[in-house]
PDB file of C-alpha atoms and ligand atoms in Angstrom:
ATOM      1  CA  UNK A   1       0.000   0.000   0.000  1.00 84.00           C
ATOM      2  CA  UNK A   2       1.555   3.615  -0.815  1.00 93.00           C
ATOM      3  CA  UNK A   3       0.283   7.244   0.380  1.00 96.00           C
ATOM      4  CA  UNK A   4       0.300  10.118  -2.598  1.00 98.00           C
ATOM      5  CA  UNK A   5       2.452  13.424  -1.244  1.00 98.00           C
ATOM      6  CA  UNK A   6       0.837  16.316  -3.453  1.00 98.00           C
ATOM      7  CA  UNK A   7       2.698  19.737  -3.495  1.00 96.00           C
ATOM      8  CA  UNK A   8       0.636  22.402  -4.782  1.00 95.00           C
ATOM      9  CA  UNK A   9       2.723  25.177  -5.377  1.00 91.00           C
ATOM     10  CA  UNK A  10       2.307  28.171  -7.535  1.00 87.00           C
ATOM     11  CA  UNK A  11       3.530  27.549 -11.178  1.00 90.00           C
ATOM     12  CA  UNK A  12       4.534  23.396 -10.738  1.00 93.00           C
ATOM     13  CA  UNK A  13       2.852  20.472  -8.501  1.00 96.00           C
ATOM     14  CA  UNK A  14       4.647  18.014  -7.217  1.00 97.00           C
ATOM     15  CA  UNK A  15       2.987  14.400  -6.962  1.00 98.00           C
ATOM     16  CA  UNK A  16       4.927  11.361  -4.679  1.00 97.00           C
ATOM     17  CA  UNK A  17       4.117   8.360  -3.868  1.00 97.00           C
ATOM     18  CA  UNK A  18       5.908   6.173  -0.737  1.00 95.00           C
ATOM     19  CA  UNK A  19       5.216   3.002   0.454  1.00 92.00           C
ATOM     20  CA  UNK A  20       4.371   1.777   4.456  1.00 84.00           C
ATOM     21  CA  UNK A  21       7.746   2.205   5.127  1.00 83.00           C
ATOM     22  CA  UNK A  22       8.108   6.011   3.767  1.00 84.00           C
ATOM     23  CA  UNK A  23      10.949   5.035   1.199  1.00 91.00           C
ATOM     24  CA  UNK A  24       9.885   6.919  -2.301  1.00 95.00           C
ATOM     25  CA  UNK A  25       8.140   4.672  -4.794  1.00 95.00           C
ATOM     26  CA  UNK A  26       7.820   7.245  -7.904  1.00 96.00           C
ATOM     27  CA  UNK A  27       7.586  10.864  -8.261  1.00 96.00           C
ATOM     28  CA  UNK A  28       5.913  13.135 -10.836  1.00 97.00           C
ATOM     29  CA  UNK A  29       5.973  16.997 -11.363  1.00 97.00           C
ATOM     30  CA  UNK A  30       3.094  18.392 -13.743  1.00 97.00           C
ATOM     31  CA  UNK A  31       2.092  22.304 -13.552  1.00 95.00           C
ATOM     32  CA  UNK A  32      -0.403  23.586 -11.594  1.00 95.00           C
ATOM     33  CA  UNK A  33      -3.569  23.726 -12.715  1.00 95.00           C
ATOM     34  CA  UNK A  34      -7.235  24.278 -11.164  1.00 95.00           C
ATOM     35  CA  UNK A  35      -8.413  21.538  -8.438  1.00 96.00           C
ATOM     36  CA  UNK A  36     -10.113  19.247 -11.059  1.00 96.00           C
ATOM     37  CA  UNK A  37      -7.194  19.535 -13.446  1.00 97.00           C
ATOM     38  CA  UNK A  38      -5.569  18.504 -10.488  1.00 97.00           C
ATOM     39  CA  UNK A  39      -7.695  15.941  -9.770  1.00 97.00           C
ATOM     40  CA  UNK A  40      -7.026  14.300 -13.175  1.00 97.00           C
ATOM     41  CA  UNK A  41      -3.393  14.074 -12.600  1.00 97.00           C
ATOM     42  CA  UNK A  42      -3.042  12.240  -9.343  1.00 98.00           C
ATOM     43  CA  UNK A  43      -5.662  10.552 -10.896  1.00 97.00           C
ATOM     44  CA  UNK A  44      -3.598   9.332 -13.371  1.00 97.00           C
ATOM     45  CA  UNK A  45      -0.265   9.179 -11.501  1.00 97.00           C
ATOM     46  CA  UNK A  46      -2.443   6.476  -8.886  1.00 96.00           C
ATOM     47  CA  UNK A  47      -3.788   4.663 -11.507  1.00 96.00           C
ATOM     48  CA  UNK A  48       0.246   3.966 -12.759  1.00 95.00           C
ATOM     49  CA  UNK A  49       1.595   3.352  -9.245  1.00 93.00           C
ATOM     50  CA  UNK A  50       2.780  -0.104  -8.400  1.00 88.00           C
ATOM     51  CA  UNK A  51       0.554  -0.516  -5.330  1.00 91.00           C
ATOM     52  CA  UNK A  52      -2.876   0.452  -4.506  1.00 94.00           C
ATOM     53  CA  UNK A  53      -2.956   4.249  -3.174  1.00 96.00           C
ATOM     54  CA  UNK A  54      -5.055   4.796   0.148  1.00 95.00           C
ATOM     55  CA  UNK A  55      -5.223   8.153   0.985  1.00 96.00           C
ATOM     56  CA  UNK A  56      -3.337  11.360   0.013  1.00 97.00           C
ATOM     57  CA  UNK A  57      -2.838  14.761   1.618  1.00 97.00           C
ATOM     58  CA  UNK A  58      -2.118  18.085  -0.454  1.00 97.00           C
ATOM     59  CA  UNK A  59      -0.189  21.540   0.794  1.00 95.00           C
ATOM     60  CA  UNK A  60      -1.494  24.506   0.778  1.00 94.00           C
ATOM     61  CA  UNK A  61       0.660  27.584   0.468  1.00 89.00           C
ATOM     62  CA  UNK A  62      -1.071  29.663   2.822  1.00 86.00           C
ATOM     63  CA  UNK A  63      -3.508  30.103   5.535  1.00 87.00           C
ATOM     64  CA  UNK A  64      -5.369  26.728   6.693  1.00 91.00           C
ATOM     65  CA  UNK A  65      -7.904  25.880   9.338  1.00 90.00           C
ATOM     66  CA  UNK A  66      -6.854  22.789  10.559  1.00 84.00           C
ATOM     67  CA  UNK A  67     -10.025  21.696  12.199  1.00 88.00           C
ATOM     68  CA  UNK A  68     -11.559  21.419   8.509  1.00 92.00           C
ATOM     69  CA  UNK A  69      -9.233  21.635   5.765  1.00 94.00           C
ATOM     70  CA  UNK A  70     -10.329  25.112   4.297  1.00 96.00           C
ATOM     71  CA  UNK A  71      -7.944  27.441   3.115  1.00 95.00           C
ATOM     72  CA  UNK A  72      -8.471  30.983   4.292  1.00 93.00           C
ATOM     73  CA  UNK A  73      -6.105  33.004   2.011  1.00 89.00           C
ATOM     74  CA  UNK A  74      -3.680  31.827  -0.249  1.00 88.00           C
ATOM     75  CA  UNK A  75      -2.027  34.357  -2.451  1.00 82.00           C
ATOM     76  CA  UNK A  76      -0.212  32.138  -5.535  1.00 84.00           C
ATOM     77  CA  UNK A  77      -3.494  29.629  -5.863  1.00 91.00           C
ATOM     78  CA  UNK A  78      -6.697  32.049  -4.749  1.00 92.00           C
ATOM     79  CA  UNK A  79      -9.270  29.695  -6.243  1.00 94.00           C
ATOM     80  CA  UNK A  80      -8.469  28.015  -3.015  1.00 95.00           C
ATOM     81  CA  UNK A  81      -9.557  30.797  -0.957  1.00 95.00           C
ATOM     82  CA  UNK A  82     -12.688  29.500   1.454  1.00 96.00           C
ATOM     83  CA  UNK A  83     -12.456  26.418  -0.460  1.00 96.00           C
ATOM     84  CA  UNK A  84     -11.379  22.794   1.172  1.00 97.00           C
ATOM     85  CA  UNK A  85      -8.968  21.337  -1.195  1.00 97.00           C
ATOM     86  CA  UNK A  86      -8.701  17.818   0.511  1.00 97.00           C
ATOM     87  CA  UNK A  87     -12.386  17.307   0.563  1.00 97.00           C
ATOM     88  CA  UNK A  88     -12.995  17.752  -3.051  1.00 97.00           C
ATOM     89  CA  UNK A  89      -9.678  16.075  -3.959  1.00 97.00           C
ATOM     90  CA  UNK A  90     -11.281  13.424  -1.779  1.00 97.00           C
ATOM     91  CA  UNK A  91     -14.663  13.261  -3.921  1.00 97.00           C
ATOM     92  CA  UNK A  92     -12.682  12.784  -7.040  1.00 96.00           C
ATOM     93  CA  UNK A  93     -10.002  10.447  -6.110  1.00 97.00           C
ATOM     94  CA  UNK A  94     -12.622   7.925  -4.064  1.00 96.00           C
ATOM     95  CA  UNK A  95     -10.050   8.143  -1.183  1.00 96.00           C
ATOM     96  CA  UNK A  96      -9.022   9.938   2.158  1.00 95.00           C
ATOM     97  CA  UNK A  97      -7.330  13.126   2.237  1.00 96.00           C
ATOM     98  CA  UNK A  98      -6.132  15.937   3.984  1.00 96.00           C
ATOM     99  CA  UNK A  99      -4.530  19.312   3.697  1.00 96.00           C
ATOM    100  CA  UNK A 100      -1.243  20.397   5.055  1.00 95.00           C
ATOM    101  CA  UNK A 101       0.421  23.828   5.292  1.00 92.00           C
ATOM    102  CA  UNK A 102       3.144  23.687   2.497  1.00 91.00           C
ATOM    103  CA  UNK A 103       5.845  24.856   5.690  1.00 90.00           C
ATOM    104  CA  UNK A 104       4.637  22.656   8.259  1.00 93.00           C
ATOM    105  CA  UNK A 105       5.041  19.398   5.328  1.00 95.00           C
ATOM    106  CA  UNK A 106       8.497  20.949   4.494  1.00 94.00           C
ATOM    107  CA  UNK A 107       9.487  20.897   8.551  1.00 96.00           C
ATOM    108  CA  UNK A 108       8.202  17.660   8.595  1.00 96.00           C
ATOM    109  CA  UNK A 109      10.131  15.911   6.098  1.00 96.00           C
ATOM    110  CA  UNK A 110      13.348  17.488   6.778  1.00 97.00           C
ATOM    111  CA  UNK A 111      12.641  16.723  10.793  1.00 97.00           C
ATOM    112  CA  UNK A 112      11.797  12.969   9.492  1.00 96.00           C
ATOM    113  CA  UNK A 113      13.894  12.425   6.616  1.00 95.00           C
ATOM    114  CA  UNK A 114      15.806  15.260   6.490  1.00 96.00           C
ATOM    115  CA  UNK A 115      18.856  16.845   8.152  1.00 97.00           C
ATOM    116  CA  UNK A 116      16.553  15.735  11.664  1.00 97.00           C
ATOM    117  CA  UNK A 117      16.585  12.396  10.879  1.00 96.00           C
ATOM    118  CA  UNK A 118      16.472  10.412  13.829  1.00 95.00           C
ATOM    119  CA  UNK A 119      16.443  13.222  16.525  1.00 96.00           C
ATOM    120  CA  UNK A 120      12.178  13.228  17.092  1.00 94.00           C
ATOM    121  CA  UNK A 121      12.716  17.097  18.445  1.00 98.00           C
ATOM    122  CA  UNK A 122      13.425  19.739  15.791  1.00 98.00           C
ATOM    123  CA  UNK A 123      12.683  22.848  15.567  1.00 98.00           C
ATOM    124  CA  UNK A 124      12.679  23.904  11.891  1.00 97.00           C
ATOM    125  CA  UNK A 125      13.665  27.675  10.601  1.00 96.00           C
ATOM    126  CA  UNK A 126      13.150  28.765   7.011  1.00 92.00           C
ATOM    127  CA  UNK A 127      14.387  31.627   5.207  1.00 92.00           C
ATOM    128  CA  UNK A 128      12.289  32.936   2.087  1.00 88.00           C
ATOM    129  CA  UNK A 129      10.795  35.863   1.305  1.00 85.00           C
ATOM    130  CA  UNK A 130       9.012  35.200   4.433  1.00 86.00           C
ATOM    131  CA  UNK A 131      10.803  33.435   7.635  1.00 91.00           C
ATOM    132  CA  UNK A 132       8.952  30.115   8.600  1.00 90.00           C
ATOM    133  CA  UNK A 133       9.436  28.185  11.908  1.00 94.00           C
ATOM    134  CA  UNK A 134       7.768  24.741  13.109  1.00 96.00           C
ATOM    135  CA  UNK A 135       8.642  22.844  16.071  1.00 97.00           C
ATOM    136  CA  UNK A 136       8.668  18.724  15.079  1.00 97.00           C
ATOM    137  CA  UNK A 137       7.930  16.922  17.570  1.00 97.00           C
ATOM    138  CA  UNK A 138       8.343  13.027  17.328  1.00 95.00           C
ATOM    139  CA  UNK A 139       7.044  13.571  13.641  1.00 92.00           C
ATOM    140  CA  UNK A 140       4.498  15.763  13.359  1.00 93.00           C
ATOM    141  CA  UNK A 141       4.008  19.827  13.973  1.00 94.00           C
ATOM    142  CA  UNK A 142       3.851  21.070  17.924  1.00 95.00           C
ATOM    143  CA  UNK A 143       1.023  23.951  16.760  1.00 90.00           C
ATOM    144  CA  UNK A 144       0.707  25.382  20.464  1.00 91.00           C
ATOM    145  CA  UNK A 145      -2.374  26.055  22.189  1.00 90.00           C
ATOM    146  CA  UNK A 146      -4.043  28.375  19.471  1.00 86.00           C
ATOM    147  CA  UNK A 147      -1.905  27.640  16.070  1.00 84.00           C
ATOM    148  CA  UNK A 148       0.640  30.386  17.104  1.00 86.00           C
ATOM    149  CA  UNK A 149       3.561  28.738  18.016  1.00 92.00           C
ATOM    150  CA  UNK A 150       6.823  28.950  15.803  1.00 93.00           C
ATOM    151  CA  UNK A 151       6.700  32.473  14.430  1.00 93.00           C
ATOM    152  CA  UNK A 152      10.009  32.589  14.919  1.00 95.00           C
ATOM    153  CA  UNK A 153      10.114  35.269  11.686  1.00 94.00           C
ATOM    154  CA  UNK A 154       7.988  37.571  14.372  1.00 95.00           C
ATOM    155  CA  UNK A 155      10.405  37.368  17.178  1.00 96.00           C
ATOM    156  CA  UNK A 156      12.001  40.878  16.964  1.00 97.00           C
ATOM    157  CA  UNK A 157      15.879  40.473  17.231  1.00 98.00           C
ATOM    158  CA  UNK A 158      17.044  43.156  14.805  1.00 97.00           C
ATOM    159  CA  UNK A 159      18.430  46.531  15.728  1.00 95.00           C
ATOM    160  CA  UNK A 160      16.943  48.024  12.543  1.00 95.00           C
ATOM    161  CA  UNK A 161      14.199  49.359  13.748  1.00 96.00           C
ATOM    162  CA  UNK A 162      12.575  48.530  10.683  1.00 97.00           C
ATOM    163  CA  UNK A 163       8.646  48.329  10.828  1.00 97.00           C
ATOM    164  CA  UNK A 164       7.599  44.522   9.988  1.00 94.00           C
ATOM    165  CA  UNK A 165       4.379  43.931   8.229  1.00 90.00           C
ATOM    166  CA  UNK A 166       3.084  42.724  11.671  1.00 91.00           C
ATOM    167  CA  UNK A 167       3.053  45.690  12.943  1.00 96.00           C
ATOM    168  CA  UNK A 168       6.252  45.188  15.403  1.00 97.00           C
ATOM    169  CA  UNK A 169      10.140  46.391  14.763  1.00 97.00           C
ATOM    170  CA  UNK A 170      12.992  44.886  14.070  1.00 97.00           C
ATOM    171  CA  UNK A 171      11.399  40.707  13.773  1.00 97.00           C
ATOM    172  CA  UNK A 172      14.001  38.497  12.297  1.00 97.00           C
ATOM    173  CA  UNK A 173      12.086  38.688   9.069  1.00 96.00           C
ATOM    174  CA  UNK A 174      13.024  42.281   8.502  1.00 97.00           C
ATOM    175  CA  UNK A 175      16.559  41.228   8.566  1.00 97.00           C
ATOM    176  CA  UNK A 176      16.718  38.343   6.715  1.00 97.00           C
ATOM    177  CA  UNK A 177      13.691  38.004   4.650  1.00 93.00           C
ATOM    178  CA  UNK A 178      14.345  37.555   1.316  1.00 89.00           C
ATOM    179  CA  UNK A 179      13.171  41.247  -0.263  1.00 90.00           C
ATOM    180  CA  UNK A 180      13.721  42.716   2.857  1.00 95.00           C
ATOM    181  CA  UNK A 181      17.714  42.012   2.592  1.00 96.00           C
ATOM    182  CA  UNK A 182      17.366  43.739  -0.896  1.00 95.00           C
ATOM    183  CA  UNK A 183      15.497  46.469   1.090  1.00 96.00           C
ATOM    184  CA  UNK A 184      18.045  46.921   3.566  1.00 97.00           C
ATOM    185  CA  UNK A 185      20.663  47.151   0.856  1.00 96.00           C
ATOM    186  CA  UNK A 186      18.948  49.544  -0.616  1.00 95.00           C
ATOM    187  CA  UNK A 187      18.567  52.162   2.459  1.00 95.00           C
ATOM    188  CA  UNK A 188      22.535  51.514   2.974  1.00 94.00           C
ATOM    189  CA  UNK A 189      22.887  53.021  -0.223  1.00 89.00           C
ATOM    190  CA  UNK A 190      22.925  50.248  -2.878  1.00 86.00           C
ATOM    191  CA  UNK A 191      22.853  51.655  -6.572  1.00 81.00           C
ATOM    192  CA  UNK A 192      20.490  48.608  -7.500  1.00 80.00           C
ATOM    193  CA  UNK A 193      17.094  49.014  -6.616  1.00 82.00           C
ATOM    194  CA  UNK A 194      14.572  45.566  -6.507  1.00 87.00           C
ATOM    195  CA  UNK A 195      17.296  43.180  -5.365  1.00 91.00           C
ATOM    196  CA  UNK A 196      16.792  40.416  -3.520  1.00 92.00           C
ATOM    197  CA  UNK A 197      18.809  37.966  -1.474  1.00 93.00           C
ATOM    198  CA  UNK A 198      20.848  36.762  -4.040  1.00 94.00           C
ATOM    199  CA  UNK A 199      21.792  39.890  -5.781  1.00 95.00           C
ATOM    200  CA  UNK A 200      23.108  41.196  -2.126  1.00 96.00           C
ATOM    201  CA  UNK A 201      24.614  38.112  -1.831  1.00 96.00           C
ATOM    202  CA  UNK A 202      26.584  38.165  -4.878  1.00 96.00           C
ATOM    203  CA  UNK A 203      26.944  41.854  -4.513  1.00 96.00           C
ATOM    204  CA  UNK A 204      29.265  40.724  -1.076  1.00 97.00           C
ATOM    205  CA  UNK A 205      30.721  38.299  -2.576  1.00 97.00           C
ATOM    206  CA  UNK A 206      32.108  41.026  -4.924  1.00 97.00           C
ATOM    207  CA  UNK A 207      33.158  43.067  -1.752  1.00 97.00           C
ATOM    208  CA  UNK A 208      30.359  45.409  -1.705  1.00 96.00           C
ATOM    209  CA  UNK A 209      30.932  46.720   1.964  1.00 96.00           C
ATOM    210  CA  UNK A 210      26.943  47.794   2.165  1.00 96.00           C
ATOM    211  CA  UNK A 211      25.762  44.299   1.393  1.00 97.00           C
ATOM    212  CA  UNK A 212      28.291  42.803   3.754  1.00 98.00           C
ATOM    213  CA  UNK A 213      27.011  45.073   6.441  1.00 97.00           C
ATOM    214  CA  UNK A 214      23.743  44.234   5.494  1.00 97.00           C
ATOM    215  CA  UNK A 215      24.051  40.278   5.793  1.00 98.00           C
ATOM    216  CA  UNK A 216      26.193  40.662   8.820  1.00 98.00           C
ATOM    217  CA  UNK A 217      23.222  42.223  10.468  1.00 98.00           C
ATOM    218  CA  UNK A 218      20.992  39.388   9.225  1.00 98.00           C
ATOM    219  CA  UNK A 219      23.438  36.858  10.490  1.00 98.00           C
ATOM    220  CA  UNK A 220      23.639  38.612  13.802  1.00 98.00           C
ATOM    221  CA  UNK A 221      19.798  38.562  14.251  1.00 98.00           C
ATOM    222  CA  UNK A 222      19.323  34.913  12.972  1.00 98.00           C
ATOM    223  CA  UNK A 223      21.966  34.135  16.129  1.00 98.00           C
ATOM    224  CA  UNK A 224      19.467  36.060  18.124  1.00 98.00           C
ATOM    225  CA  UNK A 225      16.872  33.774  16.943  1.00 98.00           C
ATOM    226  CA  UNK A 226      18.745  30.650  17.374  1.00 98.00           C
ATOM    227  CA  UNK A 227      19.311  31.661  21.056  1.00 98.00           C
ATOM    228  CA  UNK A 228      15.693  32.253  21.589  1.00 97.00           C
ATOM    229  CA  UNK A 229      14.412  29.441  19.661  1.00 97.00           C
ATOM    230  CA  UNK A 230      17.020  27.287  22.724  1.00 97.00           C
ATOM    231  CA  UNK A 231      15.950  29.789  25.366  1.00 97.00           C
ATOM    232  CA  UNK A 232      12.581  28.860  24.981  1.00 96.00           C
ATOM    233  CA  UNK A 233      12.066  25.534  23.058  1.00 95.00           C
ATOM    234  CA  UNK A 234      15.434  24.031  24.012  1.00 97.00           C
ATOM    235  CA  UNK A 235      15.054  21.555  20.822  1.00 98.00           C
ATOM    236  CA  UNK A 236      17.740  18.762  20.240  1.00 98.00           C
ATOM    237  CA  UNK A 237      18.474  20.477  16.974  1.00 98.00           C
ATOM    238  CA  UNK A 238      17.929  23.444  14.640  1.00 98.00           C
ATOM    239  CA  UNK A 239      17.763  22.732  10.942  1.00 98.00           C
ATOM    240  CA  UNK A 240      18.231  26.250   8.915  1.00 97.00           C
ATOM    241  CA  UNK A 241      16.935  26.118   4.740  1.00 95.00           C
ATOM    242  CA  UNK A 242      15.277  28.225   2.515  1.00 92.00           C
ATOM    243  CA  UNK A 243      16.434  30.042  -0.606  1.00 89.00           C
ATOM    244  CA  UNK A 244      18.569  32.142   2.068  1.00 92.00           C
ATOM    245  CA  UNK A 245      20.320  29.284   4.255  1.00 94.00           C
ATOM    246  CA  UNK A 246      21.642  28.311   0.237  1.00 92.00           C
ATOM    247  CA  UNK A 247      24.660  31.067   0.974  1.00 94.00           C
ATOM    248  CA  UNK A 248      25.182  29.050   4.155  1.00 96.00           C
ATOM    249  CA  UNK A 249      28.811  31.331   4.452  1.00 97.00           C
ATOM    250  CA  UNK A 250      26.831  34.594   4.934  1.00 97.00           C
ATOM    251  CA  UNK A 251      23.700  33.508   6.860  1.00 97.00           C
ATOM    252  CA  UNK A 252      23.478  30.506   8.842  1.00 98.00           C
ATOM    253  CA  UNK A 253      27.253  29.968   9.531  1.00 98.00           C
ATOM    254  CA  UNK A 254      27.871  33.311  11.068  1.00 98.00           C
ATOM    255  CA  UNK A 255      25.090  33.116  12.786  1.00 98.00           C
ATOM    256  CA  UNK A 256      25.579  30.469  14.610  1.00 98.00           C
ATOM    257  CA  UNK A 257      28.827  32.050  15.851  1.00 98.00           C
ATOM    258  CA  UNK A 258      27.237  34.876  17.086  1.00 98.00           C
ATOM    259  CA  UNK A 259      25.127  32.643  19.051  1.00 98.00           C
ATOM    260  CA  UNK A 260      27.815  30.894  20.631  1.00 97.00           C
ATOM    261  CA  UNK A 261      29.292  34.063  21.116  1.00 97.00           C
ATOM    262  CA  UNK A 262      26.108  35.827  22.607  1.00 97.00           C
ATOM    263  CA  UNK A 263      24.752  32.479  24.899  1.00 97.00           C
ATOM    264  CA  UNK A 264      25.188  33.184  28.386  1.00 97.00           C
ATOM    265  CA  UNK A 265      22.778  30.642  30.311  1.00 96.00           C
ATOM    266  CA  UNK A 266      21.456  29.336  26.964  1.00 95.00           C
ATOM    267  CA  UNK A 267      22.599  25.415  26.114  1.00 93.00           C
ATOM    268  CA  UNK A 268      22.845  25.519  22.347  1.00 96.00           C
ATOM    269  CA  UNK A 269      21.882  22.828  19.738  1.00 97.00           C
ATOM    270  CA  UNK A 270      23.312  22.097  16.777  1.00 97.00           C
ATOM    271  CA  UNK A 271      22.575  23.853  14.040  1.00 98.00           C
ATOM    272  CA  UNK A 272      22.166  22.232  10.447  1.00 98.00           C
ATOM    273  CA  UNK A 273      21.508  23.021   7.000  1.00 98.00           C
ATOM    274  CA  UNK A 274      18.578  21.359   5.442  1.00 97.00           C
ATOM    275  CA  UNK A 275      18.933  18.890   2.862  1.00 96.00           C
ATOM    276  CA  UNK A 276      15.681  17.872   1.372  1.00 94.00           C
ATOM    277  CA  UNK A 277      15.857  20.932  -1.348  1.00 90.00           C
ATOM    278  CA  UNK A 278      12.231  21.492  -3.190  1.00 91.00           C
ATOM    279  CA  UNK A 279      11.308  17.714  -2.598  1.00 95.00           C
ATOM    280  CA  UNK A 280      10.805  18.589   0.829  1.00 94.00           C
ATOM    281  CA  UNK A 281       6.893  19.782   0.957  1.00 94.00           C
ATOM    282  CA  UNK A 282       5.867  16.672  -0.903  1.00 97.00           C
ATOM    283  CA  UNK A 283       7.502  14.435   0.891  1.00 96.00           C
ATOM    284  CA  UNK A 284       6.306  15.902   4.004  1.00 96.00           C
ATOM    285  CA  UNK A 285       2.692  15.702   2.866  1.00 97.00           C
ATOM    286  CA  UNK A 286       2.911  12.233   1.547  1.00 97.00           C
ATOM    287  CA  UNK A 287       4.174  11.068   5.530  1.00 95.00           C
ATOM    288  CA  UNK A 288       1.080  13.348   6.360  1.00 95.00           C
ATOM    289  CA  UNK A 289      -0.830  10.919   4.135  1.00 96.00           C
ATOM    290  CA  UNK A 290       0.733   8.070   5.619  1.00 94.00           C
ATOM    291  CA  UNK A 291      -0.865   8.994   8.965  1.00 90.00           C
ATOM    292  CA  UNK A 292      -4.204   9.981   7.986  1.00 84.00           C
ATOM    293  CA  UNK A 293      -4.260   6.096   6.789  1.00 80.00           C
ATOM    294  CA  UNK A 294      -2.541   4.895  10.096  1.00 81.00           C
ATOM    295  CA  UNK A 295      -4.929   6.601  12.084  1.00 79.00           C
ATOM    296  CA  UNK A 296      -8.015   5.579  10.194  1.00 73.00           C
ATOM    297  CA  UNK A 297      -6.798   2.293  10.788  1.00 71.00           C
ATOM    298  CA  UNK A 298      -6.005   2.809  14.416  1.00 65.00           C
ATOM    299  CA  UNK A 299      -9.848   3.820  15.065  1.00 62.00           C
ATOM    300  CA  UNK A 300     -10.978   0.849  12.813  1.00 56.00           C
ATOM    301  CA  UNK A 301      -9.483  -1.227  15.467  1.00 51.00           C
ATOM    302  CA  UNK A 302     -10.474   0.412  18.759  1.00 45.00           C
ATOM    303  CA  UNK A 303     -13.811   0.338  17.281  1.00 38.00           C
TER     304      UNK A 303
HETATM  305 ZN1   ZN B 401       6.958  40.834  12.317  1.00 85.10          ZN
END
């Protein structure tokens, strides 16, 4: 028997299949389309796996409700907006399903299979355009009491004073978010204007001394963030990715120096760099799947 990983993302979807044992049985990736043209191709990529398919679960890059599957905004796939994508997907493929927050699959699968293999406690940074943060606990997501925990992109550590878009100054994501590293090039007096991380980046690599100021400043408050993330979660491990942890020399390496350098009571993990690359979200929702099947079967036999 084998569980279907779908990763919906904005411009390509990425369909998986793994067996009982989680190892990868075949792997597809078709471009996004609309629900039912979505429907049609796991259709098709079930009816051409090697064992039957049981259930599935699909990401969703944006806001979910957990308690039923339906998406409140996303901004790449708004058709999904209000809309339950597991249910119909359900309908149509004549099988269980759920949805799964495209970062919270990704921090599962690395946790799982990832650079957390084996550890069961991992708490999970990554750096895009936005900074994501999940806390993996034996497996699956540690959400907190109201959804809110590992907004660890909110947690202001900067010095910038820099106004976030949640209303607070100076969050990690103002310092290391993608654009916003290409923002704070630009207000150290960059001649490029719309850069993003890898154009400052590069730009450093060059010896530009206003991008290396400006990723030293991101490195520093990532260390911040690594000392709270201990300071409050105390996880066995950190694992760093994201399109920014991919210039591991600028970002996540200094800042774990300037953690060690900065801990006073704080006992620090290690830190490592994730290793599932853009595989990560569907393998993380096809483990999802995986459950959703054990624990169908779990209440099968209690019942
Ligand atoms: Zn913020």
């Amino acid at each position: 028997m084998s569980a279907l990983g779908i990763d919906y993302g904005g411009t390509h979807t990425k369909l998986l299949l793994v067996d009982d044992g989680g190892a990868v049985l075949a792997r597809e990736t078709v471009p996004t389309g609309t629900l039912a043209e979505l429907g049609g191709a796991a259709g098709r990529f079930i009816d051409a796996s090697p064992t039957p398919v049981r259930s599935f679960a699909v990401t969703v890059a944006g806001t979910l409700d957990p308690s039923n599957g339906v998406v409140g905004r996303s901004a790449n796939l708004p058709w999904l907006n209000g809309v339950a994508p597991a249910e119909l997907l359900s309908e149509q493929l004549a099988m269980p399903g759920v949805a799964v927050q495209d970062g919270e699959a990704g921090a599962i699968a690395e946790a799982r299979f990832g650079a957390g293999r084996g550890s069961g406690d991992v708490f999970v940074i990554v750096l895009g355009t936005g900074i994501a943060g999940a806390h993996v606990l034996k497996g699956s997501v540690h959400r907190g009491a109201h959804g809110g925990a590992g907004e660890i992109g909110h947690v202001p550590v900067a010095d910038n004073g820099v106004r976030c878009s949640c209303g607070q100054r100076g969050c990690l994501e103002t310092a290391i978010g993608g654009q916003q590293l290409g923002l704070r090039w630009s207000e150290r007096g960059a001649e490029r204007q719309d850069s993003n991380a890898r154009d400052v980046v590069e730009a450093a690599d060059a010896g530009d001394e206003a991008a290396v100021a400006v990723l030293d400043d991101a490195a520093r408050a990532l260390g911040r963030a690594i000392l709270n993330v201990s300071a409050v979660v105390d996880p066995a491990l950190i694992v760093v990715g994201g399109g920014v942890a991919r210039s591991p020399e600028w970002t996540v390496e200094p800042a774990v120096a300037h953690a060690r350098t900065e801990a006073t009571f704080h006992v620090l993990p290690e830190v490592k760099l994730a290793s599932l690359g853009v595989w990560a979200g569907a393998r993380g929702a096809a483990a999802v799947a995986a459950d959703v099947l054990a624990r169908a079967g779990a209440a099968v036999n209690r019942g």
